[in-house]
Amino acid sequence: MIKKRWIIFIVLVLAITLPACTGNSPNNNSNDEISKEDSTNTYTNPDSDINNTGTITNVVYEDIKLTPGEVFNIYVKKYPNVKVNKLALDFDRGLYIYEVEGYDDTNKYELKIEPVDGEILKEEQKQRDDNDTEGEITIENVNKIQELMDKALKDAGNGYKVDEWELKFENGQSIFEIEVVDDNDHDIEYKYNINTMELIEKDQ
């Protein structure tokens, strides 16, 4: 009788202690996975039909290391016989991304470039059609971007920072457009003629 009681007691103790020892391990693994996933954002674009595999961390404007001239050179090195007609810094879904577009006689080519280390996040090639814009922006145009950014920020006043900008060929002119924003999300847009450095339009 005593032996049976001891056996029942041991079984009860084991039944209570075993679940307590093993219950936390699945949750710990889940938390590790969540913390790793939160540290990066994957840049995905459903419109891409060539490459869309880049992974980048969240970048604020102050973290950007590549200059517009360096981005321009990455593009022309990859497409040496192509005319560049657009260079932009886009703020896309919380991420800064450089976008460059150009064309030749038959096709147009687009690159999206990570602004910290220059990784190509997306490349796309499409056939040109009759409605596509012609014209070319040059490295001389690109080298004026920083001066025009400084000019816009000075005009906007204290508290403003660069949100995004675009250099493109439009209506026979090389046009630079920039948007600056303050901490209250009040934005001002400027449009300049990149060749003359003259202000064309200001919208606030």
mmCIF file with all atom_site columns, N, CA and C in Angstrom, residues 99-156:
data_model
loop_
_atom_site.group_PDB
_atom_site.id
_atom_site.type_symbol
_atom_site.label_atom_id
_atom_site.label_alt_id
_atom_site.label_comp_id
_atom_site.label_asym_id
_atom_site.label_entity_id
_atom_site.label_seq_id
_atom_site.pdbx_PDB_ins_code
_atom_site.Cartn_x
_atom_site.Cartn_y
_atom_site.Cartn_z
_atom_site.occupancy
_atom_site.B_iso_or_equiv
_atom_site.pdbx_formal_charge
_atom_site.auth_seq_id
_atom_site.auth_comp_id
_atom_site.auth_asym_id
_atom_site.auth_atom_id
_atom_site.pdbx_PDB_model_num
ATOM 1   N N  . GLU A 1 99  ? 16.837 57.195 -57.669 1.00 0.00 ? 99  GLU A N  1
ATOM 2   C CA . GLU A 1 99  ? 16.264 56.642 -58.893 1.00 0.00 ? 99  GLU A CA 1
ATOM 3   C C  . GLU A 1 99  ? 16.880 57.360 -60.096 1.00 0.00 ? 99  GLU A C  1
ATOM 4   N N  . VAL A 1 100 ? 17.378 56.588 -61.048 1.00 0.00 ? 100 VAL A N  1
ATOM 5   C CA . VAL A 1 100 ? 17.991 57.148 -62.250 1.00 0.00 ? 100 VAL A CA 1
ATOM 6   C C  . VAL A 1 100 ? 17.352 56.505 -63.472 1.00 0.00 ? 100 VAL A C  1
ATOM 7   N N  . GLU A 1 101 ? 17.036 57.331 -64.469 1.00 0.00 ? 101 GLU A N  1
ATOM 8   C CA . GLU A 1 101 ? 16.437 56.832 -65.706 1.00 0.00 ? 101 GLU A CA 1
ATOM 9   C C  . GLU A 1 101 ? 17.200 57.381 -66.898 1.00 0.00 ? 101 GLU A C  1
ATOM 10  N N  . GLY A 1 102 ? 17.238 56.582 -67.976 1.00 0.00 ? 102 GLY A N  1
ATOM 11  C CA . GLY A 1 102 ? 17.882 57.004 -69.215 1.00 0.00 ? 102 GLY A CA 1
ATOM 12  C C  . GLY A 1 102 ? 17.363 56.182 -70.376 1.00 0.00 ? 102 GLY A C  1
ATOM 13  N N  . TYR A 1 103 ? 17.920 56.440 -71.564 1.00 0.00 ? 103 TYR A N  1
ATOM 14  C CA . TYR A 1 103 ? 17.397 55.776 -72.750 1.00 0.00 ? 103 TYR A CA 1
ATOM 15  C C  . TYR A 1 103 ? 18.456 55.753 -73.850 1.00 0.00 ? 103 TYR A C  1
ATOM 16  N N  . ASP A 1 104 ? 18.239 54.838 -74.817 1.00 0.00 ? 104 ASP A N  1
ATOM 17  C CA . ASP A 1 104 ? 18.984 54.837 -76.069 1.00 0.00 ? 104 ASP A CA 1
ATOM 18  C C  . ASP A 1 104 ? 17.976 54.816 -77.214 1.00 0.00 ? 104 ASP A C  1
ATOM 19  N N  . ASP A 1 105 ? 18.379 54.400 -78.388 1.00 0.00 ? 105 ASP A N  1
ATOM 20  C CA . ASP A 1 105 ? 17.481 54.461 -79.546 1.00 0.00 ? 105 ASP A CA 1
ATOM 21  C C  . ASP A 1 105 ? 16.288 53.520 -79.424 1.00 0.00 ? 105 ASP A C  1
ATOM 22  N N  . THR A 1 106 ? 16.422 52.443 -78.668 1.00 0.00 ? 106 THR A N  1
ATOM 23  C CA . THR A 1 106 ? 15.362 51.434 -78.640 1.00 0.00 ? 106 THR A CA 1
ATOM 24  C C  . THR A 1 106 ? 14.745 51.190 -77.266 1.00 0.00 ? 106 THR A C  1
ATOM 25  N N  . ASN A 1 107 ? 15.503 51.404 -76.196 1.00 0.00 ? 107 ASN A N  1
ATOM 26  C CA . ASN A 1 107 ? 15.024 51.050 -74.864 1.00 0.00 ? 107 ASN A CA 1
ATOM 27  C C  . ASN A 1 107 ? 15.222 52.184 -73.865 1.00 0.00 ? 107 ASN A C  1
ATOM 28  N N  . LYS A 1 108 ? 14.519 52.072 -72.747 1.00 0.00 ? 108 LYS A N  1
ATOM 29  C CA . LYS A 1 108 ? 14.753 52.945 -71.606 1.00 0.00 ? 108 LYS A CA 1
ATOM 30  C C  . LYS A 1 108 ? 15.130 52.082 -70.405 1.00 0.00 ? 108 LYS A C  1
ATOM 31  N N  . TYR A 1 109 ? 15.961 52.648 -69.524 1.00 0.00 ? 109 TYR A N  1
ATOM 32  C CA . TYR A 1 109 ? 16.576 51.878 -68.443 1.00 0.00 ? 109 TYR A CA 1
ATOM 33  C C  . TYR A 1 109 ? 16.425 52.624 -67.124 1.00 0.00 ? 109 TYR A C  1
ATOM 34  N N  . GLU A 1 110 ? 16.084 51.890 -66.086 1.00 0.00 ? 110 GLU A N  1
ATOM 35  C CA . GLU A 1 110 ? 15.874 52.490 -64.768 1.00 0.00 ? 110 GLU A CA 1
ATOM 36  C C  . GLU A 1 110 ? 16.661 51.723 -63.714 1.00 0.00 ? 110 GLU A C  1
ATOM 37  N N  . LEU A 1 111 ? 17.306 52.462 -62.815 1.00 0.00 ? 111 LEU A N  1
ATOM 38  C CA . LEU A 1 111 ? 17.964 51.870 -61.650 1.00 0.00 ? 111 LEU A CA 1
ATOM 39  C C  . LEU A 1 111 ? 17.414 52.513 -60.392 1.00 0.00 ? 111 LEU A C  1
ATOM 40  N N  . LYS A 1 112 ? 17.228 51.712 -59.345 1.00 0.00 ? 112 LYS A N  1
ATOM 41  C CA . LYS A 1 112 ? 16.969 52.217 -58.000 1.00 0.00 ? 112 LYS A CA 1
ATOM 42  C C  . LYS A 1 112 ? 18.180 51.822 -57.155 1.00 0.00 ? 112 LYS A C  1
ATOM 43  N N  . ILE A 1 113 ? 18.758 52.801 -56.468 1.00 0.00 ? 113 ILE A N  1
ATOM 44  C CA . ILE A 1 113 ? 20.049 52.613 -55.810 1.00 0.00 ? 113 ILE A CA 1
ATOM 45  C C  . ILE A 1 113 ? 19.943 52.987 -54.337 1.00 0.00 ? 113 ILE A C  1
ATOM 46  N N  . GLU A 1 114 ? 20.493 52.134 -53.481 1.00 0.00 ? 114 GLU A N  1
ATOM 47  C CA . GLU A 1 114 ? 20.517 52.371 -52.050 1.00 0.00 ? 114 GLU A CA 1
ATOM 48  C C  . GLU A 1 114 ? 21.455 53.550 -51.764 1.00 0.00 ? 114 GLU A C  1
ATOM 49  N N  . PRO A 1 115 ? 21.042 54.552 -50.961 1.00 0.00 ? 115 PRO A N  1
ATOM 50  C CA . PRO A 1 115 ? 21.806 55.789 -50.850 1.00 0.00 ? 115 PRO A CA 1
ATOM 51  C C  . PRO A 1 115 ? 22.992 55.760 -49.888 1.00 0.00 ? 115 PRO A C  1
ATOM 52  N N  . VAL A 1 116 ? 23.176 54.660 -49.162 1.00 0.00 ? 116 VAL A N  1
ATOM 53  C CA . VAL A 1 116 ? 24.286 54.584 -48.220 1.00 0.00 ? 116 VAL A CA 1
ATOM 54  C C  . VAL A 1 116 ? 25.486 53.860 -48.817 1.00 0.00 ? 116 VAL A C  1
ATOM 55  N N  . ASP A 1 117 ? 25.245 52.662 -49.381 1.00 0.00 ? 117 ASP A N  1
ATOM 56  C CA . ASP A 1 117 ? 26.377 51.886 -49.892 1.00 0.00 ? 117 ASP A CA 1
ATOM 57  C C  . ASP A 1 117 ? 26.357 51.693 -51.407 1.00 0.00 ? 117 ASP A C  1
ATOM 58  N N  . GLY A 1 118 ? 25.343 52.233 -52.106 1.00 0.00 ? 118 GLY A N  1
ATOM 59  C CA . GLY A 1 118 ? 25.321 52.157 -53.561 1.00 0.00 ? 118 GLY A CA 1
ATOM 60  C C  . GLY A 1 118 ? 24.829 50.844 -54.132 1.00 0.00 ? 118 GLY A C  1
ATOM 61  N N  . GLU A 1 119 ? 24.227 49.989 -53.301 1.00 0.00 ? 119 GLU A N  1
ATOM 62  C CA . GLU A 1 119 ? 23.686 48.723 -53.812 1.00 0.00 ? 119 GLU A CA 1
ATOM 63  C C  . GLU A 1 119 ? 22.544 48.993 -54.796 1.00 0.00 ? 119 GLU A C  1
ATOM 64  N N  . ILE A 1 120 ? 22.544 48.275 -55.908 1.00 0.00 ? 120 ILE A N  1
ATOM 65  C CA . ILE A 1 120 ? 21.451 48.387 -56.876 1.00 0.00 ? 120 ILE A CA 1
ATOM 66  C C  . ILE A 1 120 ? 20.280 47.538 -56.376 1.00 0.00 ? 120 ILE A C  1
ATOM 67  N N  . LEU A 1 121 ? 19.181 48.189 -56.052 1.00 0.00 ? 121 LEU A N  1
ATOM 68  C CA . LEU A 1 121 ? 18.016 47.513 -55.500 1.00 0.00 ? 121 LEU A CA 1
ATOM 69  C C  . LEU A 1 121 ? 17.091 46.997 -56.589 1.00 0.00 ? 121 LEU A C  1
ATOM 70  N N  . LYS A 1 122 ? 17.072 47.693 -57.708 1.00 0.00 ? 122 LYS A N  1
ATOM 71  C CA . LYS A 1 122 ? 16.169 47.301 -58.789 1.00 0.00 ? 122 LYS A CA 1
ATOM 72  C C  . LYS A 1 122 ? 16.725 47.819 -60.110 1.00 0.00 ? 122 LYS A C  1
ATOM 73  N N  . GLU A 1 123 ? 16.655 47.025 -61.134 1.00 0.00 ? 123 GLU A N  1
ATOM 74  C CA . GLU A 1 123 ? 16.942 47.484 -62.484 1.00 0.00 ? 123 GLU A CA 1
ATOM 75  C C  . GLU A 1 123 ? 15.828 47.038 -63.416 1.00 0.00 ? 123 GLU A C  1
ATOM 76  N N  . GLU A 1 124 ? 15.488 47.916 -64.342 1.00 0.00 ? 124 GLU A N  1
ATOM 77  C CA . GLU A 1 124 ? 14.356 47.644 -65.218 1.00 0.00 ? 124 GLU A CA 1
ATOM 78  C C  . GLU A 1 124 ? 14.653 48.164 -66.621 1.00 0.00 ? 124 GLU A C  1
ATOM 79  N N  . GLN A 1 125 ? 14.273 47.401 -67.596 1.00 0.00 ? 125 GLN A N  1
ATOM 80  C CA . GLN A 1 125 ? 14.462 47.784 -68.999 1.00 0.00 ? 125 GLN A CA 1
ATOM 81  C C  . GLN A 1 125 ? 13.139 47.619 -69.736 1.00 0.00 ? 125 GLN A C  1
ATOM 82  N N  . LYS A 1 126 ? 12.752 48.665 -70.469 1.00 0.00 ? 126 LYS A N  1
ATOM 83  C CA . LYS A 1 126 ? 11.516 48.628 -71.244 1.00 0.00 ? 126 LYS A CA 1
ATOM 84  C C  . LYS A 1 126 ? 11.771 49.213 -72.625 1.00 0.00 ? 126 LYS A C  1
ATOM 85  N N  . GLN A 1 127 ? 10.932 48.798 -73.564 1.00 0.00 ? 127 GLN A N  1
ATOM 86  C CA . GLN A 1 127 ? 11.045 49.343 -74.911 1.00 0.00 ? 127 GLN A CA 1
ATOM 87  C C  . GLN A 1 127 ? 10.485 50.762 -74.950 1.00 0.00 ? 127 GLN A C  1
ATOM 88  N N  . ARG A 1 128 ? 11.169 51.633 -75.681 1.00 0.00 ? 128 ARG A N  1
ATOM 89  C CA . ARG A 1 128 ? 10.710 53.013 -75.809 1.00 0.00 ? 128 ARG A CA 1
ATOM 90  C C  . ARG A 1 128 ? 9.497  53.097 -76.717 1.00 0.00 ? 128 ARG A C  1
ATOM 91  N N  . ASP A 1 129 ? 8.708  54.157 -76.508 1.00 0.00 ? 129 ASP A N  1
ATOM 92  C CA . ASP A 1 129 ? 7.618  54.430 -77.435 1.00 0.00 ? 129 ASP A CA 1
ATOM 93  C C  . ASP A 1 129 ? 7.705  55.889 -77.880 1.00 0.00 ? 129 ASP A C  1
ATOM 94  N N  . ASP A 1 130 ? 6.842  56.299 -78.777 1.00 0.00 ? 130 ASP A N  1
ATOM 95  C CA . ASP A 1 130 ? 6.936  57.625 -79.394 1.00 0.00 ? 130 ASP A CA 1
ATOM 96  C C  . ASP A 1 130 ? 6.670  58.759 -78.411 1.00 0.00 ? 130 ASP A C  1
ATOM 97  N N  . ASN A 1 131 ? 6.024  58.478 -77.291 1.00 0.00 ? 131 ASN A N  1
ATOM 98  C CA . ASN A 1 131 ? 5.675  59.528 -76.338 1.00 0.00 ? 131 ASN A CA 1
ATOM 99  C C  . ASN A 1 131 ? 6.746  59.770 -75.285 1.00 0.00 ? 131 ASN A C  1
ATOM 100 N N  . ASP A 1 132 ? 7.810  58.978 -75.290 1.00 0.00 ? 132 ASP A N  1
ATOM 101 C CA . ASP A 1 132 ? 8.845  59.129 -74.280 1.00 0.00 ? 132 ASP A CA 1
ATOM 102 C C  . ASP A 1 132 ? 9.631  60.418 -74.475 1.00 0.00 ? 132 ASP A C  1
ATOM 103 N N  . THR A 1 133 ? 9.965  61.068 -73.360 1.00 0.00 ? 133 THR A N  1
ATOM 104 C CA . THR A 1 133 ? 10.699 62.328 -73.393 1.00 0.00 ? 133 THR A CA 1
ATOM 105 C C  . THR A 1 133 ? 12.146 62.106 -73.811 1.00 0.00 ? 133 THR A C  1
ATOM 106 N N  . GLU A 1 134 ? 12.633 62.983 -74.692 1.00 0.00 ? 134 GLU A N  1
ATOM 107 C CA . GLU A 1 134 ? 14.044 62.964 -75.053 1.00 0.00 ? 134 GLU A CA 1
ATOM 108 C C  . GLU A 1 134 ? 14.763 64.094 -74.331 1.00 0.00 ? 134 GLU A C  1
ATOM 109 N N  . GLY A 1 135 ? 16.048 64.224 -74.568 1.00 0.00 ? 135 GLY A N  1
ATOM 110 C CA . GLY A 1 135 ? 16.846 65.208 -73.855 1.00 0.00 ? 135 GLY A CA 1
ATOM 111 C C  . GLY A 1 135 ? 17.792 64.525 -72.894 1.00 0.00 ? 135 GLY A C  1
ATOM 112 N N  . GLU A 1 136 ? 18.757 65.279 -72.391 1.00 0.00 ? 136 GLU A N  1
ATOM 113 C CA . GLU A 1 136 ? 19.808 64.673 -71.576 1.00 0.00 ? 136 GLU A CA 1
ATOM 114 C C  . GLU A 1 136 ? 20.239 65.612 -70.467 1.00 0.00 ? 136 GLU A C  1
ATOM 115 N N  . ILE A 1 137 ? 20.420 65.040 -69.271 1.00 0.00 ? 137 ILE A N  1
ATOM 116 C CA . ILE A 1 137 ? 21.058 65.783 -68.192 1.00 0.00 ? 137 ILE A CA 1
ATOM 117 C C  . ILE A 1 137 ? 22.505 65.300 -68.088 1.00 0.00 ? 137 ILE A C  1
ATOM 118 N N  . THR A 1 138 ? 23.394 66.227 -67.774 1.00 0.00 ? 138 THR A N  1
ATOM 119 C CA . THR A 1 138 ? 24.827 65.931 -67.783 1.00 0.00 ? 138 THR A CA 1
ATOM 120 C C  . THR A 1 138 ? 25.398 65.972 -66.379 1.00 0.00 ? 138 THR A C  1
ATOM 121 N N  . ILE A 1 139 ? 26.649 65.532 -66.259 1.00 0.00 ? 139 ILE A N  1
ATOM 122 C CA . ILE A 1 139 ? 27.311 65.572 -64.960 1.00 0.00 ? 139 ILE A CA 1
ATOM 123 C C  . ILE A 1 139 ? 27.482 67.020 -64.505 1.00 0.00 ? 139 ILE A C  1
ATOM 124 N N  . GLU A 1 140 ? 27.601 67.959 -65.445 1.00 0.00 ? 140 GLU A N  1
ATOM 125 C CA . GLU A 1 140 ? 27.673 69.380 -65.085 1.00 0.00 ? 140 GLU A CA 1
ATOM 126 C C  . GLU A 1 140 ? 26.375 69.841 -64.428 1.00 0.00 ? 140 GLU A C  1
ATOM 127 N N  . ASN A 1 141 ? 25.232 69.362 -64.952 1.00 0.00 ? 141 ASN A N  1
ATOM 128 C CA . ASN A 1 141 ? 23.940 69.655 -64.317 1.00 0.00 ? 141 ASN A CA 1
ATOM 129 C C  . ASN A 1 141 ? 23.894 69.066 -62.902 1.00 0.00 ? 141 ASN A C  1
ATOM 130 N N  . VAL A 1 142 ? 24.325 67.829 -62.795 1.00 0.00 ? 142 VAL A N  1
ATOM 131 C CA . VAL A 1 142 ? 24.261 67.116 -61.515 1.00 0.00 ? 142 VAL A CA 1
ATOM 132 C C  . VAL A 1 142 ? 25.112 67.812 -60.462 1.00 0.00 ? 142 VAL A C  1
ATOM 133 N N  . ASN A 1 143 ? 26.251 68.328 -60.865 1.00 0.00 ? 143 ASN A N  1
ATOM 134 C CA . ASN A 1 143 ? 27.151 68.969 -59.908 1.00 0.00 ? 143 ASN A CA 1
ATOM 135 C C  . ASN A 1 143 ? 26.590 70.272 -59.339 1.00 0.00 ? 143 ASN A C  1
ATOM 136 N N  . LYS A 1 144 ? 25.491 70.790 -59.900 1.00 0.00 ? 144 LYS A N  1
ATOM 137 C CA . LYS A 1 144 ? 24.857 72.011 -59.394 1.00 0.00 ? 144 LYS A CA 1
ATOM 138 C C  . LYS A 1 144 ? 23.764 71.718 -58.360 1.00 0.00 ? 144 LYS A C  1
ATOM 139 N N  . ILE A 1 145 ? 23.455 70.447 -58.154 1.00 0.00 ? 145 ILE A N  1
ATOM 140 C CA . ILE A 1 145 ? 22.341 70.087 -57.276 1.00 0.00 ? 145 ILE A CA 1
ATOM 141 C C  . ILE A 1 145 ? 22.556 70.580 -55.853 1.00 0.00 ? 145 ILE A C  1
ATOM 142 N N  . GLN A 1 146 ? 23.748 70.355 -55.292 1.00 0.00 ? 146 GLN A N  1
ATOM 143 C CA . GLN A 1 146 ? 23.990 70.737 -53.906 1.00 0.00 ? 146 GLN A CA 1
ATOM 144 C C  . GLN A 1 146 ? 23.827 72.239 -53.703 1.00 0.00 ? 146 GLN A C  1
ATOM 145 N N  . GLU A 1 147 ? 24.306 73.039 -54.658 1.00 0.00 ? 147 GLU A N  1
ATOM 146 C CA . GLU A 1 147 ? 24.181 74.486 -54.540 1.00 0.00 ? 147 GLU A CA 1
ATOM 147 C C  . GLU A 1 147 ? 22.720 74.917 -54.533 1.00 0.00 ? 147 GLU A C  1
ATOM 148 N N  . LEU A 1 148 ? 21.894 74.260 -55.357 1.00 0.00 ? 148 LEU A N  1
ATOM 149 C CA . LEU A 1 148 ? 20.477 74.616 -55.389 1.00 0.00 ? 148 LEU A CA 1
ATOM 150 C C  . LEU A 1 148 ? 19.743 74.115 -54.147 1.00 0.00 ? 148 LEU A C  1
ATOM 151 N N  . MET A 1 149 ? 20.158 72.990 -53.603 1.00 0.00 ? 149 MET A N  1
ATOM 152 C CA . MET A 1 149 ? 19.574 72.536 -52.336 1.00 0.00 ? 149 MET A CA 1
ATOM 153 C C  . MET A 1 149 ? 19.853 73.550 -51.229 1.00 0.00 ? 149 MET A C  1
ATOM 154 N N  . ASP A 1 150 ? 21.093 74.021 -51.153 1.00 0.00 ? 150 ASP A N  1
ATOM 155 C CA . ASP A 1 150 ? 21.457 75.016 -50.145 1.00 0.00 ? 150 ASP A CA 1
ATOM 156 C C  . ASP A 1 150 ? 20.650 76.303 -50.341 1.00 0.00 ? 150 ASP A C  1
ATOM 157 N N  . LYS A 1 151 ? 20.438 76.684 -51.598 1.00 0.00 ? 151 LYS A N  1
ATOM 158 C CA . LYS A 1 151 ? 19.687 77.894 -51.912 1.00 0.00 ? 151 LYS A CA 1
ATOM 159 C C  . LYS A 1 151 ? 18.238 77.771 -51.444 1.00 0.00 ? 151 LYS A C  1
ATOM 160 N N  . ALA A 1 152 ? 17.621 76.629 -51.686 1.00 0.00 ? 152 ALA A N  1
ATOM 161 C CA . ALA A 1 152 ? 16.235 76.407 -51.267 1.00 0.00 ? 152 ALA A CA 1
ATOM 162 C C  . ALA A 1 152 ? 16.110 76.403 -49.745 1.00 0.00 ? 152 ALA A C  1
ATOM 163 N N  . LEU A 1 153 ? 17.034 75.739 -49.062 1.00 0.00 ? 153 LEU A N  1
ATOM 164 C CA . LEU A 1 153 ? 16.983 75.672 -47.606 1.00 0.00 ? 153 LEU A CA 1
ATOM 165 C C  . LEU A 1 153 ? 17.186 77.054 -46.972 1.00 0.00 ? 153 LEU A C  1
ATOM 166 N N  . LYS A 1 154 ? 18.060 77.839 -47.559 1.00 0.00 ? 154 LYS A N  1
ATOM 167 C CA . LYS A 1 154 ? 18.283 79.193 -47.042 1.00 0.00 ? 154 LYS A CA 1
ATOM 168 C C  . LYS A 1 154 ? 17.024 80.044 -47.192 1.00 0.00 ? 154 LYS A C  1
ATOM 169 N N  . ASP A 1 155 ? 16.355 79.905 -48.328 1.00 0.00 ? 155 ASP A N  1
ATOM 170 C CA . ASP A 1 155 ? 15.126 80.666 -48.550 1.00 0.00 ? 155 ASP A CA 1
ATOM 171 C C  . ASP A 1 155 ? 14.006 80.202 -47.619 1.00 0.00 ? 155 ASP A C  1
ATOM 172 N N  . ALA A 1 156 ? 13.919 78.889 -47.378 1.00 0.00 ? 156 ALA A N  1
ATOM 173 C CA . ALA A 1 156 ? 12.848 78.352 -46.535 1.00 0.00 ? 156 ALA A CA 1
ATOM 174 C C  . ALA A 1 156 ? 12.995 78.810 -45.083 1.00 0.00 ? 156 ALA A C  1
#
